[in-house]
């Protein structure tokens, strides 16, 4: 069956360190992968998108990598701050089939950055 | 733009009652999505519309759930009759096209007692 796994349910790090979150998938051929941030009581907010033919994308302190051979994406937050504490979701858009508009979400990793 | 607007923010109802959740997408967006989020299953797509037409409703749990989009600025998700296992946060999202970035509303937290 098709599956998306975000390796950690929770990740605790110290302020100033780099947070690295992992998203693995099986049995998909994604057109692209997205990362979203979700704060308690709110809907997910889009952060970054990376396409299947791209290896890396950056936006300010955020960096995403995409390895279609390993079927894995890594999401990095450098110089992390307590304000980065949130749940981060990865989502795949499939590259085939009738459901081409569907994003499939992972369950998320809850990041806590301690001062 | 005010973003995607959902109402109500919270709904508490008793088993067997009808529940209607509402969504106003971002003006100009052609695709609208309804999701359900629980701790156990995460964020799951229930149904999505393109240009007001339902495209994929394979995520709708059962016949108790129905969704409509009578025009480009309004959609409803109805549960009739509601059951305790329907308790979850329901999100609406919209996007320019079905493969574009999705913008989520704040969600409706539903509790069925």
Short mmCIF file of C-alpha atoms in Angstrom, two decimals:
data_model
loop_
_atom_site.label_atom_id
_atom_site.label_comp_id
_atom_site.label_asym_id
_atom_site.label_seq_id
_atom_site.Cartn_x
_atom_site.Cartn_y
_atom_site.Cartn_z
CA UNK A 1 0.00 0.00 0.00
CA UNK A 2 1.04 3.59 -0.46
CA UNK A 3 2.57 5.22 2.55
CA UNK A 4 4.18 8.45 3.71
CA UNK A 5 6.19 8.39 6.92
CA UNK A 6 7.61 11.26 8.86
CA UNK A 7 10.18 9.54 10.96
CA UNK A 8 9.68 11.33 14.23
CA UNK A 9 6.43 12.21 15.90
CA UNK A 10 8.35 14.75 17.96
CA UNK A 11 11.74 16.43 17.78
CA UNK A 12 13.26 18.53 20.55
CA UNK A 13 16.26 20.72 19.85
CA UNK A 14 18.13 23.63 21.38
CA UNK A 15 17.78 27.16 20.03
CA UNK A 16 20.42 27.97 17.43
CA UNK A 17 20.84 24.38 16.27
CA UNK A 18 19.71 22.99 12.92
CA UNK A 19 16.50 20.99 12.94
CA UNK A 20 16.28 18.18 10.39
CA UNK A 21 12.95 16.52 9.66
CA UNK A 22 12.55 13.46 7.46
CA UNK A 23 9.80 12.41 5.09
CA UNK A 24 9.92 8.97 3.46
CA UNK A 25 7.45 7.54 0.98
CA UNK A 26 6.82 4.21 -0.69
CA UNK A 27 5.03 3.21 -3.87
CA UNK A 28 4.57 6.76 -5.12
CA UNK A 29 5.84 8.54 -8.16
CA UNK A 30 5.33 12.10 -6.95
CA UNK A 31 5.28 15.10 -9.23
CA UNK A 32 6.41 17.20 -6.32
CA UNK A 33 6.62 17.37 -2.58
CA UNK A 34 5.49 20.19 -0.30
CA UNK A 35 6.19 21.11 3.30
CA UNK A 36 3.60 22.80 5.48
CA UNK A 37 3.70 24.24 8.98
CA UNK A 38 0.77 23.81 11.36
CA UNK A 39 0.36 25.69 14.63
CA UNK A 40 -2.10 24.52 17.32
CA UNK A 41 -5.68 25.40 16.46
CA UNK A 42 -4.80 26.52 12.94
CA UNK A 43 -4.74 25.11 9.45
CA UNK A 44 -1.53 24.11 7.68
CA UNK A 45 0.44 26.88 6.01
CA UNK A 46 2.52 26.24 2.90
CA UNK A 47 6.28 26.68 3.26
CA UNK A 48 8.16 25.15 0.32
CA UNK A 49 7.62 23.08 -2.80
CA UNK A 50 10.23 20.94 -4.53
CA UNK A 51 9.71 19.18 -7.85
CA UNK A 52 10.82 15.69 -8.81
CA UNK A 53 13.63 17.05 -11.02
CA UNK A 54 15.00 19.34 -8.30
CA UNK A 55 17.51 18.27 -5.68
CA UNK A 56 17.36 21.20 -3.30
CA UNK A 57 15.31 24.31 -2.55
CA UNK A 58 16.04 27.13 -0.11
CA UNK A 59 14.02 29.90 1.44
CA UNK A 60 15.65 32.04 4.11
CA UNK A 61 16.52 29.64 6.97
CA UNK A 62 14.67 26.74 5.37
CA UNK A 63 16.15 24.11 3.07
CA UNK A 64 14.47 21.12 1.46
CA UNK A 65 16.12 18.23 -0.35
CA UNK A 66 14.41 15.63 -2.49
CA UNK A 67 15.97 12.27 -3.37
CA UNK A 68 13.64 10.29 -5.66
CA UNK A 69 15.99 7.30 -5.59
CA UNK A 70 15.86 7.04 -1.80
CA UNK A 71 12.23 8.22 -1.86
CA UNK A 72 13.05 10.73 0.81
CA UNK A 73 12.86 14.44 1.53
CA UNK A 74 14.76 16.24 4.27
CA UNK A 75 13.58 19.54 5.71
CA UNK A 76 16.13 21.70 7.52
CA UNK A 77 15.65 24.76 9.68
CA UNK A 78 18.97 26.45 10.40
CA UNK A 79 19.60 28.71 13.41
CA UNK A 80 16.35 27.47 14.90
CA UNK A 81 14.30 29.73 17.17
CA UNK A 82 11.54 29.02 19.70
CA UNK A 83 9.12 30.61 17.21
CA UNK A 84 9.86 27.70 14.85
CA UNK A 85 8.11 25.34 17.27
CA UNK A 86 5.18 23.82 15.40
CA UNK A 87 4.11 20.66 13.60
CA UNK A 88 5.60 20.24 10.13
CA UNK A 89 3.79 18.19 7.51
CA UNK A 90 5.12 16.83 4.26
CA UNK A 91 2.74 16.24 1.37
CA UNK A 92 3.11 14.54 -1.99
CA UNK A 93 1.25 15.21 -5.22
CA UNK A 94 1.10 12.03 -7.25
CA UNK A 95 2.34 12.07 -10.80
CA UNK A 96 -0.21 9.71 -12.28
CA UNK A 97 -3.71 8.42 -12.04
CA UNK A 98 -7.12 10.03 -11.86
CA UNK A 99 -6.42 11.73 -8.56
CA UNK A 100 -3.91 14.19 -9.93
CA UNK A 101 -5.19 16.97 -7.73
CA UNK A 102 -4.70 15.05 -4.52
CA UNK A 103 -2.08 15.88 -1.94
CA UNK A 104 -1.24 12.98 0.33
CA UNK A 105 -0.08 14.20 3.75
CA UNK A 106 2.21 12.65 6.30
CA UNK A 107 1.12 12.73 9.94
CA UNK A 108 3.64 15.40 10.80
CA UNK A 109 6.57 15.96 13.14
CA UNK A 110 6.10 18.18 16.17
CA UNK A 111 9.19 20.35 16.57
CA UNK A 112 10.00 22.01 19.88
CA UNK A 113 12.85 24.50 20.02
CA UNK A 114 14.02 25.21 23.57
CA UNK A 115 15.62 28.54 24.47
CA UNK B 1 -8.03 38.82 0.89
CA UNK B 2 -9.32 37.31 4.14
CA UNK B 3 -8.16 33.84 3.21
CA UNK B 4 -10.29 30.71 3.40
CA UNK B 5 -13.13 31.21 5.85
CA UNK B 6 -14.74 28.31 7.68
CA UNK B 7 -17.70 28.30 10.00
CA UNK B 8 -18.41 27.41 12.66
CA UNK B 9 -15.02 27.19 14.40
CA UNK B 10 -16.42 24.75 16.95
CA UNK B 11 -19.43 22.48 16.82
CA UNK B 12 -20.70 20.24 19.59
CA UNK B 13 -23.64 18.03 18.75
CA UNK B 14 -25.32 14.85 19.81
CA UNK B 15 -25.16 11.57 17.99
CA UNK B 16 -27.78 11.35 15.28
CA UNK B 17 -27.98 15.08 14.62
CA UNK B 18 -27.24 16.69 11.28
CA UNK B 19 -24.09 18.79 11.06
CA UNK B 20 -23.30 21.31 8.33
CA UNK B 21 -19.85 22.80 7.94
CA UNK B 22 -19.32 25.80 5.70
CA UNK B 23 -16.45 27.13 3.65
CA UNK B 24 -15.76 30.27 1.64
CA UNK B 25 -12.69 29.83 -0.57
CA UNK B 26 -10.29 32.55 -1.65
CA UNK B 27 -11.79 34.59 -4.46
CA UNK B 28 -10.48 33.47 -7.85
CA UNK B 29 -9.46 30.01 -6.70
CA UNK B 30 -10.88 27.23 -8.85
CA UNK B 31 -10.24 24.22 -6.63
CA UNK B 32 -11.66 23.48 -3.22
CA UNK B 33 -10.73 20.64 -0.88
CA UNK B 34 -12.30 19.21 2.28
CA UNK B 35 -10.01 17.41 4.73
CA UNK B 36 -10.44 15.68 8.07
CA UNK B 37 -7.67 15.61 10.67
CA UNK B 38 -7.40 13.20 13.60
CA UNK B 39 -4.49 12.14 15.77
CA UNK B 40 -4.75 8.57 14.56
CA UNK B 41 -5.04 9.14 10.82
CA UNK B 42 -3.57 12.59 10.30
CA UNK B 43 -4.89 14.83 7.52
CA UNK B 44 -7.08 12.95 5.04
CA UNK B 45 -8.68 14.28 1.87
CA UNK B 46 -12.44 13.74 1.82
CA UNK B 47 -13.42 15.36 -1.48
CA UNK B 48 -12.27 18.02 -3.89
CA UNK B 49 -13.97 20.23 -6.44
CA UNK B 50 -12.71 21.83 -9.62
CA UNK B 51 -14.79 24.72 -10.95
CA UNK B 52 -17.59 23.74 -8.56
CA UNK B 53 -17.70 20.14 -9.87
CA UNK B 54 -16.81 17.24 -7.55
CA UNK B 55 -13.77 15.48 -9.01
CA UNK B 56 -12.80 12.89 -6.43
CA UNK B 57 -14.95 11.89 -3.48
CA UNK B 58 -13.22 8.58 -2.82
CA UNK B 59 -12.19 9.81 0.63
CA UNK B 60 -15.74 10.40 1.82
CA UNK B 61 -16.19 7.80 4.58
CA UNK B 62 -19.73 6.73 3.79
CA UNK B 63 -23.12 7.87 2.62
CA UNK B 64 -23.64 9.87 5.78
CA UNK B 65 -21.22 12.43 4.36
CA UNK B 66 -22.12 14.73 1.49
CA UNK B 67 -20.55 17.87 0.05
CA UNK B 68 -21.84 20.55 -2.28
CA UNK B 69 -20.44 23.56 -4.03
CA UNK B 70 -23.37 25.52 -5.44
CA UNK B 71 -21.15 28.39 -6.60
CA UNK B 72 -17.53 29.47 -6.71
CA UNK B 73 -17.66 31.19 -3.33
CA UNK B 74 -19.34 28.64 -1.11
CA UNK B 75 -19.18 24.98 -0.16
CA UNK B 76 -20.78 22.82 2.51
CA UNK B 77 -19.91 19.49 4.08
CA UNK B 78 -22.85 17.75 5.68
CA UNK B 79 -22.92 14.78 8.02
CA UNK B 80 -26.29 13.15 8.59
CA UNK B 81 -26.65 11.40 10.95
CA UNK B 82 -23.53 12.24 12.92
CA UNK B 83 -21.69 9.64 15.02
CA UNK B 84 -19.07 9.98 17.78
CA UNK B 85 -16.38 8.62 15.43
CA UNK B 86 -16.92 11.67 13.21
CA UNK B 87 -15.33 13.84 15.91
CA UNK B 88 -12.31 15.52 14.31
CA UNK B 89 -11.09 18.82 12.91
CA UNK B 90 -12.41 19.46 9.42
CA UNK B 91 -10.43 21.74 7.14
CA UNK B 92 -11.33 23.41 3.91
CA UNK B 93 -8.59 24.50 1.51
CA UNK B 94 -8.58 26.25 -1.84
CA UNK B 95 -6.07 26.68 -4.65
CA UNK B 96 -5.83 28.33 -8.03
CA UNK B 97 -5.71 24.95 -9.76
CA UNK B 98 -5.94 21.44 -8.39
CA UNK B 99 -2.15 21.01 -8.50
CA UNK B 100 -1.28 24.39 -7.00
CA UNK B 101 -0.39 25.44 -3.46
CA UNK B 102 -3.32 24.97 -1.12
CA UNK B 103 -4.47 27.60 1.36
CA UNK B 104 -6.21 26.23 4.41
CA UNK B 105 -8.92 27.67 6.59
CA UNK B 106 -8.68 27.63 10.37
CA UNK B 107 -10.80 24.48 10.59
CA UNK B 108 -13.97 23.40 12.36
CA UNK B 109 -13.51 21.31 15.48
CA UNK B 110 -16.44 18.87 15.61
CA UNK B 111 -17.37 16.95 18.73
CA UNK B 112 -20.17 14.41 18.47
CA UNK B 113 -21.34 13.24 21.90
#
